[in-house]
XYZ file of C-alpha atoms in Angstrom:
326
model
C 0.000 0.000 0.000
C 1.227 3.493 -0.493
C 2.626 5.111 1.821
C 0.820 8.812 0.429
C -2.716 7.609 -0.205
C -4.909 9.237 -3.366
C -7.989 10.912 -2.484
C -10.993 10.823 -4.632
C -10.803 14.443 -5.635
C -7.121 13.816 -6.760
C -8.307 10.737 -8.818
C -11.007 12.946 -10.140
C -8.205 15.641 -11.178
C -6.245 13.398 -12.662
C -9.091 11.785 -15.175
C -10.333 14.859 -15.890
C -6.785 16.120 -17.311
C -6.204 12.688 -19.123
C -9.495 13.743 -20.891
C -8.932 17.563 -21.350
C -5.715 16.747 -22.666
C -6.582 14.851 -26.218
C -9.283 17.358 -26.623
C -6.725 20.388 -26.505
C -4.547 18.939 -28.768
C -7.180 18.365 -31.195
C -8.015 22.291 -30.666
C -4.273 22.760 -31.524
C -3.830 20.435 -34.390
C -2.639 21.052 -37.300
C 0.373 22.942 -36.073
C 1.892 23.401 -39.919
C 0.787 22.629 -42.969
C -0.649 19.379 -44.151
C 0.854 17.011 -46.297
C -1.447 15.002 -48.848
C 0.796 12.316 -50.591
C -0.773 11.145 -53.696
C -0.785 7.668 -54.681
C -0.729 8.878 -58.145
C 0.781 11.399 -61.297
C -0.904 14.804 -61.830
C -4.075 14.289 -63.678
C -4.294 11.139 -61.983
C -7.602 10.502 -60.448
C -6.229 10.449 -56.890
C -4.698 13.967 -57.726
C -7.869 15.169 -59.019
C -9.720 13.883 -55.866
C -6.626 15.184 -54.187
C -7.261 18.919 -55.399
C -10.555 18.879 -55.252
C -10.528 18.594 -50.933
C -7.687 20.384 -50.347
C -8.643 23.845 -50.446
C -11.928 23.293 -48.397
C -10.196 20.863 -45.754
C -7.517 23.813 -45.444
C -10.093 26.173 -44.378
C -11.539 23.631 -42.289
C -8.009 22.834 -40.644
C -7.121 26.489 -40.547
C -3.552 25.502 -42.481
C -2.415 25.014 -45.787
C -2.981 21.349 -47.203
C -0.524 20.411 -49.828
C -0.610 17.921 -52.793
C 2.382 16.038 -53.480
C 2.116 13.618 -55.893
C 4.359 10.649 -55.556
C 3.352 8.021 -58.392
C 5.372 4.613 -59.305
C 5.163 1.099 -57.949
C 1.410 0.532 -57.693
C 1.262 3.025 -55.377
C 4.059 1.821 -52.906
C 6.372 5.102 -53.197
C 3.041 6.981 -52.056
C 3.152 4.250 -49.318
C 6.608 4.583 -48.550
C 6.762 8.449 -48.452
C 3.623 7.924 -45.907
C 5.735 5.563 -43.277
C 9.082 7.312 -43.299
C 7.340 11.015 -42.475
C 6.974 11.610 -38.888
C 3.935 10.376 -37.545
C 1.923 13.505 -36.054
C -0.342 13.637 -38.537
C 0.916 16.000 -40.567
C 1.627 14.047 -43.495
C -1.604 11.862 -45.155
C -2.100 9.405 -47.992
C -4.771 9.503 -50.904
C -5.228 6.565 -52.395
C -7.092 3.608 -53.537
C -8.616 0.810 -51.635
C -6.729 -1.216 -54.104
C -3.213 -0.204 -52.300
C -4.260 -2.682 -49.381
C -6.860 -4.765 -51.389
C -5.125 -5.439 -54.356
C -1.765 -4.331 -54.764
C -0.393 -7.046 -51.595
C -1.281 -9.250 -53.883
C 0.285 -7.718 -57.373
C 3.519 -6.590 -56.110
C 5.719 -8.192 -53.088
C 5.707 -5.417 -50.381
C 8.144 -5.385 -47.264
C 4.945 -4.228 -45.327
C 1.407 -5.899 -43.958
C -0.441 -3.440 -45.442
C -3.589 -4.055 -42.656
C -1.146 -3.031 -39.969
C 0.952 0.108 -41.603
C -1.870 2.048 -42.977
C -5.252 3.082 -41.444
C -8.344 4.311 -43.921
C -9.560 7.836 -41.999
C -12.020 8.687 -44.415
C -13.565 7.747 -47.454
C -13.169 10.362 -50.398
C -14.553 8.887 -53.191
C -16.175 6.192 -54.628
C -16.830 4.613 -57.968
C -17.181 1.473 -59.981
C -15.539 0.233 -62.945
C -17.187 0.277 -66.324
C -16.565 -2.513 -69.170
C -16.132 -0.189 -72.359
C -15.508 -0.684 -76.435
C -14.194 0.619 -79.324
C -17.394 1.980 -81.475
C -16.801 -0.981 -83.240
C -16.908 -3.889 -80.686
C -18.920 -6.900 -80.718
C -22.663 -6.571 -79.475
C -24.924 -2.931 -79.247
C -24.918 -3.937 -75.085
C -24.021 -6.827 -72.875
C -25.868 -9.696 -73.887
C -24.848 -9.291 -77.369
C -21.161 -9.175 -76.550
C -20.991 -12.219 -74.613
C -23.298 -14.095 -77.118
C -20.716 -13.142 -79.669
C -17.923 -14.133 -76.646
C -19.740 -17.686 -77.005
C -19.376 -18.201 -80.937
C -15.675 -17.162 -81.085
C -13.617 -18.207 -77.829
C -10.349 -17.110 -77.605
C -10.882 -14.372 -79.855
C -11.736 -11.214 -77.974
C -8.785 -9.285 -75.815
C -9.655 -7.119 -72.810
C -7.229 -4.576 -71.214
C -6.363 -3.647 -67.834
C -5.370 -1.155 -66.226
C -2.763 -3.118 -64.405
C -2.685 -7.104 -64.394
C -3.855 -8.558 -61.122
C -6.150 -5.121 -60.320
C -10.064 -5.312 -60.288
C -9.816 -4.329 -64.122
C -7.814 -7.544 -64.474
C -10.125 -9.481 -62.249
C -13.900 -8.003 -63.006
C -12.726 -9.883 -66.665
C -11.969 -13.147 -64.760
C -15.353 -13.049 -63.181
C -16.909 -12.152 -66.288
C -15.110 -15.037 -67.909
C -16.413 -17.374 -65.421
C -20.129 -16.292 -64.885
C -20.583 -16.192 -68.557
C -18.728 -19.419 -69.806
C -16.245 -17.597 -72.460
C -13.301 -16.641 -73.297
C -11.813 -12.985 -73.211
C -7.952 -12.568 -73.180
C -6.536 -10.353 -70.489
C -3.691 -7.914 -71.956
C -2.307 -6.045 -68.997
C -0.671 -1.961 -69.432
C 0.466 0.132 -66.882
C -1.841 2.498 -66.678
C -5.240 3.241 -67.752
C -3.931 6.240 -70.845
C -2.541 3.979 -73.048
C -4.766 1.177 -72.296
C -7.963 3.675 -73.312
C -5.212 4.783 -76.461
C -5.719 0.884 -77.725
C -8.963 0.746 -77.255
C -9.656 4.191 -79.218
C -7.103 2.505 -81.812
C -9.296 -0.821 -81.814
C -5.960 -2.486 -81.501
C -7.804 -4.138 -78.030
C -11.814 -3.826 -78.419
C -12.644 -3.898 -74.839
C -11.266 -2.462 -71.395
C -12.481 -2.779 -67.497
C -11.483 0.943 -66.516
C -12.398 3.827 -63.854
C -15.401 6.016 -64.771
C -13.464 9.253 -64.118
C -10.960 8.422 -67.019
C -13.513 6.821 -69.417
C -15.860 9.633 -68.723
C -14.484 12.135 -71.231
C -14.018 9.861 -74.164
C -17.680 8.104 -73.865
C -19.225 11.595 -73.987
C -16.921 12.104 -76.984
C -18.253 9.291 -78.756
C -15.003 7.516 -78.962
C -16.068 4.669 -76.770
C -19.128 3.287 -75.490
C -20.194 1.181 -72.276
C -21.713 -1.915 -71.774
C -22.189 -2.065 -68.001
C -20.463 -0.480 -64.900
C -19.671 -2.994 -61.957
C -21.295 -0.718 -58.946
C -24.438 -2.016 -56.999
C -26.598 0.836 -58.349
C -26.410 2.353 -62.032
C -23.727 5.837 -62.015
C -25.039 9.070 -62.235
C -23.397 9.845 -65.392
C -24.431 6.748 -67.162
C -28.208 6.400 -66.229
C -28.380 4.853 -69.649
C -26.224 1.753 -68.801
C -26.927 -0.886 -66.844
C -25.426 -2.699 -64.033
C -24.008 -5.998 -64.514
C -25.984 -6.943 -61.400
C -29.374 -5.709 -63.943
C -27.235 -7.914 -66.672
C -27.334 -11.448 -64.595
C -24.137 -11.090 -63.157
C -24.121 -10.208 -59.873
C -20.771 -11.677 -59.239
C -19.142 -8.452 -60.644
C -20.536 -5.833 -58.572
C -17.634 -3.800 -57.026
C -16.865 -0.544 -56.020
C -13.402 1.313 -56.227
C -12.853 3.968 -53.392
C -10.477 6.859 -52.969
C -9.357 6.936 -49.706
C -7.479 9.539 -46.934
C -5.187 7.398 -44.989
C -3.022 8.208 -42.104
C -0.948 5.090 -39.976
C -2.230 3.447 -37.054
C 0.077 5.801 -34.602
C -1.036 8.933 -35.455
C -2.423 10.868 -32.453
C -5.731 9.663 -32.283
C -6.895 13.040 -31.961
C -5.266 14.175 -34.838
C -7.128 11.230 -36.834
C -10.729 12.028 -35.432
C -9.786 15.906 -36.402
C -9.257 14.921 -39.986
C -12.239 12.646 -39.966
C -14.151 15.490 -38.673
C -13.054 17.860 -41.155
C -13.313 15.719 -43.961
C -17.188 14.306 -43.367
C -17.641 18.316 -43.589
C -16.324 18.977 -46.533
C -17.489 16.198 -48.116
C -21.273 17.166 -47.056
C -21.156 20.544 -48.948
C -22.972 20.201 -52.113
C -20.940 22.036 -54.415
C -18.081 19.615 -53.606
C -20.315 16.656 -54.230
C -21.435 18.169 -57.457
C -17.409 18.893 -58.499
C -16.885 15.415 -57.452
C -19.897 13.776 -60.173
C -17.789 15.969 -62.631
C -14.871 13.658 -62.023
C -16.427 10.888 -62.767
C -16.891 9.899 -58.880
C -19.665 9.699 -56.274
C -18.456 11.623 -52.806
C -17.423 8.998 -50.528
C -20.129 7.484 -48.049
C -19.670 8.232 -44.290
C -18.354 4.799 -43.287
C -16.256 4.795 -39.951
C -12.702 3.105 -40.036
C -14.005 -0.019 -38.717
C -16.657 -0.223 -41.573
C -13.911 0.260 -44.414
C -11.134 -2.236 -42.811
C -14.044 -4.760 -42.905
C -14.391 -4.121 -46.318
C -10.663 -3.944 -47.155
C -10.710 -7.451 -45.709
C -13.574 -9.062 -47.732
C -12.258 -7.456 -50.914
C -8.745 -8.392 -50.507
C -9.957 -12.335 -49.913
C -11.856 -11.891 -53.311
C -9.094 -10.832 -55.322
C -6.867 -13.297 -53.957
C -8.992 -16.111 -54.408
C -9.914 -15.446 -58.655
C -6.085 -14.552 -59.222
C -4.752 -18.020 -57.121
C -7.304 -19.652 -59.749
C -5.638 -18.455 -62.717
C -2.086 -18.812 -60.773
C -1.282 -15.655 -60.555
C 2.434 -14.964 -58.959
C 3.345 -10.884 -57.378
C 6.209 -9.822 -58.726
């Protein structure tokens, strides 16, 4: 027993300062500017995301919020410049869900992705869209695959990246539908939509904010887009779920990402801040213009479940094909 025993009132002191003293330092917080590292090259559709947040989440952190993009590696420089910056919360990632749900299982990483990084808020969200040269096979989806049927083997699809959901949503489709597309990875989703505009490869799984542009040009067209409800700037084309395949609903995210050890009150002051900005309508409308929905609300706990259940999926369709990191 000690020899100086603690009165109530001095245990009531004490748990009052251990609780006044998060809350001041999220009154505090940011102390300099903000770092946003982008997973991603300028023009990018992180960057774009990237932009489009910063200036209201700088007003709402009262500090400047830089972009710095950081491309390369499937994302794991943006990664990398994330974990070596000091961890006050100063420095943030915007990226993908595909950086812990995918990319583990693309490229070999020296981290457990689940343990180094920590989803804060959800930016964006989107899903992929199956599009065609003018030219392809079939005026929508049941015409393509019944022309899939008659000629196996004779139909290529890019990617965006091999092993990526626009590398897998064709393995699905593959399997749901009994035929025969052939993958053809790029690196990137420019000169994977430059093929497809060449009709050198007729068909591509790709992002809605970089098809956007060129199927309101006219210089592609869509078949179906992969998220649960039909986009806003597609109303004319169907799910896949509305299709009979319900097997390729997904949704891509953009996400704001800090590591585990952050202050916690530095994390819920982002989170805050973010779910704020994201509310305003003139940022959701910007957003549409991107070719993205704003991000839903989820908390952390939500998304890492999610993380979780997609990154099982993807593993198990690429093991079935064989599919070795590099």
């Amino acid at each position: 027993m000690s020899a100086f025993p603690i009165s109530r009132r001095q245990l009531l002191v004490a748990a009052s300062g251990a609780v006044a003293a998060p809350l001041a330092f999220a009154q505090t917080w940011p102390t300099r500017p903000v770092r946003l590292v982008v997973a991603g090259p300028a023009g990018g559709s992180a960057d774009l995301v990237a932009r489009l947040v910063s200036e209201p989440l700088s007003k709402e952190l009262g500090q400047p919020v830089i972009v710095d993009n950081r491309p390369g590696a499937a994302g794991a420089i943006a990664v990398g410049e994330l974990l070596q910056a000091q961890r006050d919360g100063h420095t943030l990632l915007v990226g993908v869900n595909s950086l812990v749900s995918e990319i583990p299982h693309i490229v070999k990483l020296r981290w457990d992705m689940f343990k180094e990084v920590r989803p804060l808020a959800e930016l964006a969200r989107g899903g992929l869209v199956l599009v065609g040269h003018p030219s392809a096979p079939g005026k929508d989806l049941k015409e393509l695959v019944a022309y899939a049927k008659a000629n196996p083997g004779k139909l290529n699809y890019a990617s965006y990246s091999p092993g990526t959901l626009s590398h897998v949503l064709g393995l699905q489709l593959n399997q749901a539908a009994g035929i025969q597309l052939v993958h053809v990875g790029y690196k990137g989703s420019t000169p994977a939509l430059a093929d497809v505009m060449g009709n050198h490869v007729p068909l591509m799984f790709d992002g809605l904010a970089t098809s956007l542009p060129l199927l309101k040009g006219g210089k592609i067209k869509a078949y179906a887009v992969s998220s649960p409800q039909r986009a806003p700037q597609l109303p004319d084309v169907p799910t896949f779920r509305e299709a009979g395949y319900p097997q390729l609903d997904a949704l891509g995210w953009m996400g704001l990402w800090s590591t585990p050890d952050a202050p916690a009150a530095a994390q819920q002051r982002v989170r805050e801040a973010t779910l704020k900005v994201l509310s305003d309508a003139g940022v959701r409308t910007r957003m549409l213009d991107t070719g993205f929905e704003a991000g839903s609300p989820r908390t952390t706990e939500e998304m890492a479940k999610v993380l979780k259940t997609d990154y099982d999926r993807v593993g198990g369709v690429l093991q079935s094909i064989n599919f070795k990191p590099e």
